[in-house]
Amino acid sequence: MSSSMRYLAVDDDPAFHFVLTKTMTHLGYQAPVCVMSADEALAWLADPQEHFDAILLDIQMPGTSGIEACRLIRDMPHRRDTPIMMITTMNGREYVDQAFAYGATDYLTKPINRIELQARLGMLDRLVKEQAHLRSLQFAMESMDDMQSFGFAFEDAVALPKCGSLIEYLALENHLLTLSRLKLHAHTALAFQVVGSGSLFKRLDRVAFLDCMADVGSAIAACLKRQTFLLAYAGSGEFVAVLNRTEPVDMLELENELASELMVYDAVYESLGLPMLQVRIGATVHSGLFSTSAVKTMLGRARAAVRGQSGYQMQYLAG
Amino acid sequence: MQHDTRLVMTGVLGEVNSWAESILPQFLDMTAGRQIELDVARFSLLSGGDAFEAVQDIGRMAHKIAGTAASFGFAALGDQAQEVEGLCLRIERMPPAALATAAHSEMLPALERLMLELDLILVTPL
């Protein structure tokens, strides 16, 4: 429960405002600031002085849709990390994919269920706290000499700076959880691992490590741009991309393209005395139609593949 | 518009939060307004008006009803609104001729069932 969190709720239905406000206050949250249109919300959000911890955004609204609003919000530098939870009826679930691609964090289905809302808001609370923690760490790192004593763990799936093509790993998991088993089966997961990322993590301060991962993330995204993809940093120097299975990946071409993209950074890394960036690419994996815990299993198997675990031998090395 | 909600609430809101009772009159007022708008769009469709526009209007109203009805204990109304919303979303993507045909043959019967559900909660005899 987080009574201090300030939410902006955007929905053109005043009845939904009633329901949401009452449910949230019963759960111990502050009543959200409710607005009736995306344009009204964008006007509020354009003001950097106006603080909102998270945004609840209806997808289907007259005028500017929630999807478009999500994109416009993410274009605002001061709202880049603000969690956005899309709200939709069951009929609108087909639009959720697009919302995640534009940077949505999670989604909630109307009519809202108190228990589900509580769980989703709890998740947003944790995300907001983690982001605040990360910001304070970055501030501390920028202002103190002993940088190595601050930071996050190597395994943490932290948000990468200045890397617009990536979504957060939690958002990637949330997105996949929205898919039916059949639809999940139509996707494939592919993991990338920065070679020597463990030693980079030890050598670099946390900000520099994040910058390094952001460079790799941008390079991977550039190689995948001809396809429909979602890409997230998973921690431990690993990235996971989710691709449409109907657009098969030519692994050798990807390897070559990624090597070219990474070469751009060679001179800079060399001048800093750092090793050239090399990225290992795992085999593509997909979800079994009848497996349990399909999402975690699919992402986990992709990561196991890039580590050479679980019998996956086919790997590619770029850089 | 005022509603006596005593009968509506009996047995319907048993499992719904007490706050829902407190704002039920507002919900019913809004829903009554939406029923009128649905009726206007239905009349427009039946009298040869722009079928695309009518389907869009009906879809928008159904979307709103589908989003909140169950929160007030009206699950059947929410389900029926959801069906109409889904049909409207599908039909409005059709070419004009097919759209008009589907609006009459598929959407209107579903809309009739939605109107009946609305009557059940809005016109309960006292």
XYZ file of C-alpha atoms in Angstrom:
445
model
C 0.000 0.000 0.000
C 1.391 3.371 -0.960
C -0.818 6.254 0.071
C 1.713 8.838 -1.046
C 1.785 7.814 -4.709
C 0.138 10.285 -7.064
C -1.581 8.770 -10.069
C -3.017 10.382 -13.172
C -5.999 8.438 -14.542
C -7.110 9.113 -18.116
C -10.473 7.780 -19.251
C -13.373 9.365 -21.096
C -15.911 7.596 -18.888
C -16.809 9.373 -15.624
C -18.344 6.139 -14.309
C -14.923 4.553 -14.559
C -13.454 7.504 -12.643
C -15.928 6.759 -9.841
C -15.058 3.079 -9.777
C -11.318 3.636 -9.926
C -11.287 6.379 -7.307
C -13.388 4.377 -4.880
C -11.415 1.186 -5.381
C -8.066 2.931 -5.009
C -9.040 4.816 -1.875
C -10.381 1.589 -0.378
C -7.007 0.032 -1.077
C -5.309 2.875 0.787
C -4.131 4.859 -2.210
C -4.573 8.560 -2.836
C -7.509 9.352 -5.085
C -6.063 9.656 -8.596
C -6.222 12.876 -10.569
C -8.831 11.983 -13.199
C -9.029 13.585 -16.633
C -11.424 12.855 -19.484
C -9.163 12.901 -22.535
C -5.644 12.210 -23.696
C -5.229 15.840 -24.727
C -6.123 17.003 -21.236
C -3.662 14.495 -19.787
C -0.902 15.612 -22.154
C -1.444 19.208 -21.073
C -0.968 18.183 -17.418
C 2.018 16.020 -18.206
C 3.766 18.629 -20.343
C 4.448 20.611 -17.178
C 7.597 19.147 -15.578
C 6.591 20.686 -12.238
C 3.470 18.533 -12.154
C 4.526 15.366 -10.360
C 2.870 12.023 -11.086
C 4.308 8.711 -9.925
C 2.397 6.690 -12.510
C -0.202 7.060 -15.244
C -3.284 4.921 -15.844
C -4.242 5.362 -19.489
C -7.349 4.103 -21.251
C -6.578 2.806 -24.736
C -9.851 3.500 -26.531
C -10.784 7.151 -26.260
C -12.247 9.549 -28.802
C -9.716 11.997 -30.252
C -6.152 11.142 -29.332
C -6.110 7.456 -28.437
C -4.326 6.022 -25.418
C -1.772 4.400 -27.715
C -0.859 7.713 -29.332
C -0.849 9.401 -25.939
C 1.561 6.738 -24.657
C 3.945 7.550 -27.499
C 3.657 11.297 -26.879
C 4.244 10.858 -23.147
C 7.395 8.841 -23.789
C 8.614 11.648 -26.055
C 8.591 13.968 -23.033
C 12.072 13.690 -21.497
C 10.749 14.187 -17.966
C 8.188 11.348 -18.392
C 10.519 8.808 -19.964
C 10.522 6.555 -16.903
C 7.069 7.253 -15.496
C 5.255 3.904 -15.411
C 2.242 3.803 -17.718
C -0.467 1.211 -17.133
C -2.792 0.853 -20.112
C -6.447 0.169 -19.392
C -8.634 -1.654 -21.851
C -11.720 -3.791 -22.171
C -11.318 -7.391 -23.301
C -12.114 -6.271 -26.853
C -9.227 -3.814 -26.834
C -6.528 -6.306 -25.919
C -5.350 -6.437 -29.514
C -4.036 -2.877 -29.098
C -1.904 -3.764 -26.095
C 1.018 -4.962 -28.259
C 1.343 -1.526 -29.794
C 1.153 0.154 -26.406
C 4.026 -1.962 -25.096
C 6.052 -1.101 -28.198
C 5.535 2.586 -27.368
C 6.764 2.119 -23.826
C 3.775 1.057 -21.724
C 4.731 -0.721 -18.522
C 1.720 -2.915 -17.918
C -1.963 -3.224 -18.690
C -5.189 -3.745 -16.811
C -8.470 -5.066 -18.129
C -11.826 -3.387 -17.507
C -14.035 -3.956 -15.633
C -11.453 -3.666 -12.904
C -11.160 -6.367 -10.336
C -10.106 -5.164 -6.885
C -7.575 -7.937 -6.326
C -6.022 -7.523 -9.768
C -5.860 -3.752 -9.358
C -4.178 -4.168 -5.984
C -1.558 -6.478 -7.504
C -0.919 -4.188 -10.468
C -0.648 -1.051 -8.345
C 1.677 -2.928 -5.989
C 3.885 -3.745 -8.957
C 3.901 -0.086 -10.021
C 4.787 0.926 -6.436
C 7.789 -1.370 -6.490
C 8.846 -0.078 -9.880
C 8.589 3.551 -8.786
C 10.618 2.779 -5.657
C 13.281 0.976 -7.676
C 13.498 3.894 -10.086
C 13.820 6.353 -7.210
C 16.527 4.136 -5.719
C 18.375 4.058 -9.039
C 18.113 7.830 -9.423
C 19.496 8.360 -5.935
C 22.335 5.954 -6.685
C 23.170 7.764 -9.889
C 23.106 11.067 -8.075
C 25.351 9.647 -5.371
C 27.714 8.231 -7.963
C 27.965 11.527 -9.762
C 28.680 13.391 -6.566
C 30.964 11.030 -4.670
C 34.380 9.594 -5.297
C 33.775 6.117 -4.017
C 31.634 5.053 -6.947
C 32.194 1.334 -6.611
C 30.452 1.254 -3.248
C 27.157 2.353 -4.799
C 25.023 0.640 -7.325
C 23.022 -2.297 -8.369
C 23.953 -5.929 -8.670
C 25.317 -7.385 -11.896
C 22.232 -9.591 -12.180
C 19.765 -6.687 -11.896
C 17.617 -5.943 -14.937
C 18.076 -2.191 -14.594
C 16.644 0.361 -17.021
C 19.296 1.550 -19.437
C 19.870 5.264 -20.016
C 19.320 6.967 -23.386
C 18.218 3.805 -25.102
C 14.832 4.503 -26.618
C 14.420 1.204 -28.443
C 14.519 -0.856 -25.287
C 11.711 -1.537 -22.902
C 12.158 -2.658 -19.302
C 12.490 -6.379 -18.709
C 9.468 -6.324 -16.413
C 7.441 -4.694 -19.189
C 8.607 -7.389 -21.605
C 7.469 -10.112 -19.201
C 4.177 -8.302 -18.624
C 3.629 -7.997 -22.341
C 4.211 -11.697 -22.948
C 1.874 -12.555 -20.095
C -0.899 -10.761 -21.976
C -0.634 -13.180 -24.865
C -2.661 -16.323 -25.173
C -0.700 -19.576 -25.258
C -1.288 -19.773 -29.013
C -0.143 -16.215 -29.643
C 2.913 -16.700 -27.450
C 3.731 -19.731 -29.565
C 3.806 -17.397 -32.595
C 6.714 -15.501 -31.048
C 10.321 -16.427 -30.643
C 12.866 -15.274 -28.073
C 16.484 -14.566 -28.786
C 19.098 -13.677 -26.169
C 22.314 -11.703 -26.534
C 25.182 -11.738 -24.063
C 27.965 -9.198 -23.831
C 31.186 -11.185 -23.723
C 33.165 -10.381 -20.588
C 30.324 -8.349 -19.105
C 31.138 -9.661 -15.624
C 34.638 -8.247 -15.728
C 33.363 -5.007 -17.292
C 30.987 -4.684 -14.357
C 33.904 -5.039 -11.939
C 36.146 -2.617 -13.812
C 33.685 0.152 -14.572
C 31.675 2.390 -12.313
C 27.955 1.743 -12.495
C 27.117 4.680 -14.775
C 29.812 3.667 -17.259
C 28.605 0.053 -17.163
C 25.053 1.191 -17.927
C 26.336 3.359 -20.783
C 28.216 0.380 -22.158
C 25.098 -1.806 -22.023
C 23.107 1.010 -23.658
C 25.620 1.037 -26.537
C 25.102 -2.681 -27.027
C 21.312 -2.313 -26.740
C 21.293 0.384 -29.428
C 23.427 -1.801 -31.705
C 21.124 -4.808 -31.297
C 18.035 -2.659 -31.893
C 19.588 -1.234 -35.070
C 20.108 -4.767 -36.397
C 16.535 -5.807 -35.651
C 14.896 -2.698 -37.069
C 13.506 -4.449 -40.152
C 11.479 -6.746 -37.920
C 8.791 -6.359 -35.345
C 10.601 -6.782 -32.049
C 10.631 -6.002 -28.372
C 14.017 -5.814 -26.681
C 14.911 -5.574 -23.004
C 18.030 -5.635 -20.869
C 17.720 -8.688 -18.619
C 20.674 -8.113 -16.293
C 23.975 -10.028 -16.181
C 25.061 -8.391 -19.435
C 22.229 -10.092 -21.307
C 19.479 -8.825 -23.576
C 16.369 -10.664 -24.684
C 14.509 -9.874 -27.895
C 11.046 -11.181 -28.678
C 10.344 -11.494 -32.378
C 7.521 -12.580 -34.585
C 8.054 -16.207 -35.544
C 6.728 -15.573 -39.040
C 9.765 -13.395 -39.737
C 12.644 -15.852 -39.279
C 16.025 -14.455 -38.334
C 18.996 -15.078 -40.573
C 21.497 -15.671 -37.783
C 24.624 -15.236 -39.888
C 23.333 -11.972 -41.289
C 22.435 -10.803 -37.791
C 25.894 -11.753 -36.544
C 27.567 -9.764 -39.341
C 25.311 -6.764 -38.935
C 25.813 -6.692 -35.198
C 29.570 -6.924 -35.646
C 29.414 -3.877 -37.945
C 27.258 -1.938 -35.513
C 29.612 -2.714 -32.621
C 32.679 -1.682 -34.641
C 31.445 1.899 -34.416
C 32.381 1.832 -30.732
C 35.811 0.218 -31.172
C 37.820 3.448 -31.289
C 36.117 4.868 -28.218
C 36.526 1.701 -26.173
C 40.136 1.352 -27.262
C 40.904 4.924 -26.233
C 39.444 4.171 -22.802
C 41.552 1.042 -22.501
C 38.491 -1.165 -22.569
C 38.106 -4.381 -24.533
C 36.176 -4.192 -27.826
C 32.537 -5.019 -27.459
C 31.675 -8.570 -28.414
C 28.218 -10.042 -28.232
C 27.261 -13.677 -28.217
C 23.903 -14.534 -29.810
C 21.954 -17.544 -28.614
C 19.705 -19.846 -30.556
C 16.107 -18.779 -31.097
C 13.651 -20.477 -28.761
C 9.897 -20.537 -28.681
C 7.230 -21.501 -26.248
C 5.805 -24.993 -26.276
C 2.064 -24.961 -26.777
C 1.456 -27.086 -23.707
C 4.244 -26.048 -21.363
C 3.473 -24.490 -18.027
C 4.915 -21.120 -16.967
C 5.345 -20.447 -20.669
C 6.643 -16.877 -20.479
C 9.334 -17.359 -17.842
C 10.292 -20.624 -19.467
C 10.668 -19.078 -22.907
C 12.768 -16.144 -21.692
C 14.774 -18.394 -19.382
C 15.502 -20.865 -22.181
C 16.622 -18.051 -24.465
C 19.063 -16.884 -21.796
C 20.217 -20.439 -21.150
C 20.824 -20.784 -24.869
C 23.133 -17.788 -25.024
C 25.037 -19.092 -22.009
C 25.481 -22.437 -23.728
C 23.400 -24.171 -21.061
C 20.537 -26.633 -21.455
C 22.059 -28.359 -24.437
C 21.956 -25.331 -26.724
C 25.166 -25.399 -28.703
C 24.349 -23.143 -31.638
C 25.777 -19.763 -30.830
C 27.011 -16.825 -32.811
C 29.619 -14.280 -31.886
C 29.526 -10.717 -33.129
C 32.128 -8.070 -32.599
C -33.138 11.521 -13.563
C -33.830 9.717 -10.290
C -34.068 5.973 -9.862
C -35.397 3.952 -7.020
C -32.663 1.380 -6.842
C -33.987 -0.713 -3.970
C -35.127 -3.604 -6.134
C -32.135 -3.422 -8.436
C -29.781 -3.690 -5.519
C -31.545 -6.603 -3.877
C -29.483 -9.665 -4.497
C -27.483 -8.038 -7.231
C -24.982 -6.064 -5.260
C -24.518 -8.686 -2.598
C -20.954 -9.381 -3.640
C -20.085 -5.872 -4.682
C -18.243 -3.413 -2.452
C -20.377 -1.148 -0.323
C -18.990 1.907 -2.109
C -20.695 0.692 -5.269
C -24.047 1.108 -3.540
C -23.212 4.679 -2.673
C -22.569 5.685 -6.275
C -25.093 3.383 -7.913
C -27.566 6.255 -8.552
C -24.910 8.147 -10.537
C -24.064 4.998 -12.470
C -27.712 4.405 -13.305
C -28.125 8.015 -14.412
C -25.161 7.732 -16.745
C -26.350 4.386 -18.029
C -29.805 5.790 -18.738
C -28.168 8.553 -20.771
C -26.187 5.943 -22.671
C -29.306 3.914 -23.397
C -30.822 7.015 -24.978
C -27.704 7.558 -27.096
C -27.784 3.898 -28.144
C -31.403 4.294 -29.119
C -30.619 7.403 -31.192
C -27.837 5.565 -33.052
C -30.063 2.515 -33.576
C -32.829 4.713 -34.968
C -30.341 6.386 -37.301
C -29.184 3.000 -38.569
C -32.729 1.726 -39.071
C -33.770 4.874 -40.926
C -30.934 4.625 -43.443
C -28.417 6.971 -41.775
C -24.657 6.592 -42.022
C -24.071 2.999 -40.936
C -20.377 3.517 -40.134
C -21.137 6.453 -37.891
C -23.958 4.566 -36.149
C -21.758 1.519 -35.570
C -19.001 3.730 -34.164
C -21.414 5.509 -31.815
C -22.932 2.243 -30.633
C -19.443 0.745 -30.149
C -18.347 3.736 -28.069
C -21.381 3.510 -25.789
C -21.054 -0.255 -25.454
C -17.358 0.170 -24.605
C -18.234 2.454 -21.722
C -20.945 0.171 -20.384
C -18.656 -2.871 -20.714
C -15.976 -1.068 -18.701
C -17.948 -0.527 -15.535
C -21.205 -2.511 -15.410
C -19.685 -5.531 -13.692
C -18.136 -3.292 -11.017
C -21.695 -2.423 -9.978
C -22.837 -6.034 -9.980
C -24.354 -6.061 -13.478
C -22.197 -8.783 -14.982
C -24.731 -9.843 -17.626
C -25.061 -6.253 -18.818
C -21.270 -5.969 -19.008
C -20.999 -9.203 -20.981
C -23.671 -8.134 -23.458
C -22.074 -4.703 -23.880
C -18.762 -6.418 -24.485
C -20.331 -8.542 -27.217
C -21.778 -5.464 -28.919
C -18.473 -3.606 -28.608
C -16.595 -6.529 -30.170
C -19.052 -6.729 -33.055
C -18.802 -2.988 -33.679
C -14.999 -3.113 -33.703
C -15.108 -5.923 -36.251
C -17.870 -4.471 -38.422
C -16.464 -0.936 -38.658
C -13.411 -2.328 -40.465
C -15.542 -3.820 -43.249
C -16.075 -2.199 -46.655
C -19.189 0.031 -46.726
C -21.642 -2.422 -48.318
C -20.654 -5.332 -46.082
C -20.604 -2.988 -43.107
C -24.220 -1.938 -43.570
C -25.359 -5.539 -44.020
C -23.455 -6.795 -40.974
C -24.666 -3.851 -38.897
C -28.256 -4.945 -39.522
C -27.862 -8.707 -39.497
C -25.290 -9.141 -36.714
C -25.007 -6.036 -34.613
C -28.667 -5.045 -34.272
C -29.774 -8.367 -32.724
C -26.937 -8.107 -30.198
C -27.902 -4.494 -29.544
C -31.496 -5.614 -28.908
C -30.234 -8.001 -26.235
C -28.167 -5.186 -24.715
C -31.255 -2.950 -24.651
C -33.138 -5.689 -22.813
C -30.377 -5.935 -20.223
C -30.471 -2.158 -19.827
C -34.243 -2.266 -19.383
C -33.788 -4.891 -16.684
C -31.697 -2.588 -14.531
C -33.230 0.750 -15.478
C -36.927 -0.062 -15.776
C -37.407 -2.532 -12.949
C -41.058 -2.221 -11.886
C -41.502 -1.021 -8.333
